[in-house]
Amino acid sequence: EAVCSSLTELFAPEIHKQRLAGWPEHYPWIDRAGLQYFQSRINLARRDVEFGLAVTLERFATRAAQERALEILQFKLDVLWQMNDAMAQRYGVTS
């Protein structure tokens, strides 16, 4: 179930790649070695996502198991949205 919940990161590698492209401009104080660490994580994140997807597809093979996978992902998304809402409220972010 923990591996299945990692599928919320399915599109994260590309998103992180796009965000990292702007780091030198927006965060010039970040040491080059620090930036390189996060850049190296992009390929590792792709590997991790592929692993999580393969495990989930293998282990959640029945209709009931697939419905459980959806419940797991929905729960994690609910938690992430609650965290997002809490940070937005704390820092005064409005839509």
Protein backbone atom coordinates (compact mmCIF):
# COMPACT_ATOMS: atom_id res chain seq x y z
CA GLU A 1 0.00 0.00 0.00
CA ALA A 2 2.86 2.39 0.73
CA VAL A 3 4.36 1.77 -2.71
CA CYS A 4 0.94 2.28 -4.28
CA SER A 5 0.58 5.62 -2.50
CA SER A 6 3.81 6.76 -4.17
CA LEU A 7 1.93 6.94 -7.47
CA THR A 8 0.89 10.48 -6.52
CA GLU A 9 4.44 11.27 -7.66
CA LEU A 10 3.88 9.81 -11.14
CA PHE A 11 4.36 13.15 -12.90
CA ALA A 12 6.72 14.68 -10.36
CA PRO A 13 10.00 14.04 -12.21
CA GLU A 14 9.00 16.28 -15.13
CA ILE A 15 7.55 18.91 -12.80
CA HIS A 16 10.75 18.93 -10.73
CA LYS A 17 12.85 19.21 -13.89
CA GLN A 18 10.89 22.30 -14.95
CA ARG A 19 11.14 23.88 -11.49
CA LEU A 20 14.85 23.19 -11.17
CA ALA A 21 15.50 25.01 -14.43
CA GLY A 22 14.55 28.27 -12.71
CA TRP A 23 16.46 27.73 -9.49
CA PRO A 24 19.69 29.52 -10.52
CA GLU A 25 17.69 32.63 -11.40
CA HIS A 26 15.36 32.60 -8.41
CA TYR A 27 17.71 31.16 -5.80
CA PRO A 28 21.22 32.34 -6.70
CA TRP A 29 22.40 31.71 -3.15
CA ILE A 30 22.01 27.93 -3.52
CA ASP A 31 25.40 26.27 -3.78
CA ARG A 32 26.08 24.55 -7.11
CA ALA A 33 26.59 21.21 -5.33
CA GLY A 34 23.15 21.55 -3.76
CA LEU A 35 21.58 22.23 -7.14
CA GLN A 36 23.40 19.25 -8.64
CA TYR A 37 22.05 17.01 -5.88
CA PHE A 38 18.46 17.92 -6.74
CA GLN A 39 19.14 17.59 -10.46
CA SER A 40 20.52 14.09 -9.90
CA ARG A 41 17.30 13.16 -8.12
CA ILE A 42 15.28 13.62 -11.34
CA ASN A 43 16.56 10.39 -12.90
CA LEU A 44 16.26 8.58 -9.57
CA ALA A 45 12.69 9.83 -9.22
CA ARG A 46 11.85 8.45 -12.66
CA ARG A 47 13.28 5.10 -11.61
CA ASP A 48 11.32 5.18 -8.35
CA VAL A 49 8.07 6.03 -10.13
CA GLU A 50 8.55 3.21 -12.64
CA PHE A 51 9.22 0.80 -9.77
CA GLY A 52 6.12 1.96 -7.88
CA LEU A 53 3.93 1.60 -10.96
CA ALA A 54 5.27 -1.89 -11.71
CA VAL A 55 4.71 -3.08 -8.13
CA THR A 56 1.23 -1.58 -8.03
CA LEU A 57 0.21 -3.15 -11.34
CA GLU A 58 1.53 -6.52 -10.18
CA ARG A 59 0.03 -6.49 -6.69
CA PHE A 60 -3.32 -4.80 -7.38
CA ALA A 61 -4.49 -7.18 -10.09
CA THR A 62 -8.09 -7.89 -9.09
CA ARG A 63 -11.03 -5.50 -9.25
CA ALA A 64 -11.23 -5.37 -5.45
CA ALA A 65 -7.50 -4.70 -5.15
CA GLN A 66 -7.68 -1.97 -7.80
CA GLU A 67 -10.52 -0.32 -5.90
CA ARG A 68 -8.33 -0.47 -2.79
CA ALA A 69 -5.52 1.16 -4.76
CA LEU A 70 -7.87 3.99 -5.67
CA GLU A 71 -8.84 4.39 -2.01
CA ILE A 72 -5.17 4.56 -1.04
CA LEU A 73 -4.43 7.20 -3.65
CA GLN A 74 -7.52 9.22 -2.76
CA PHE A 75 -6.52 9.21 0.92
CA LYS A 76 -3.02 10.42 0.10
CA LEU A 77 -4.36 13.13 -2.19
CA ASP A 78 -6.74 14.24 0.57
CA VAL A 79 -3.79 14.50 2.98
CA LEU A 80 -1.72 16.45 0.44
CA TRP A 81 -4.60 18.88 -0.20
CA GLN A 82 -5.06 19.39 3.54
CA MET A 83 -1.35 20.20 3.85
CA ASN A 84 -1.59 22.57 0.90
CA ASP A 85 -4.65 24.31 2.37
CA ALA A 86 -2.98 24.65 5.77
CA MET A 87 0.14 26.22 4.27
CA ALA A 88 -1.94 28.53 2.07
CA GLN A 89 -3.93 29.66 5.09
CA ARG A 90 -0.81 30.13 7.23
CA TYR A 91 1.02 32.19 4.62
CA GLY A 92 -1.96 34.13 3.32
CA VAL A 93 -2.10 32.64 -0.15
CA THR A 94 -5.41 33.32 -1.87
CA SER A 95 -6.70 31.94 -5.12
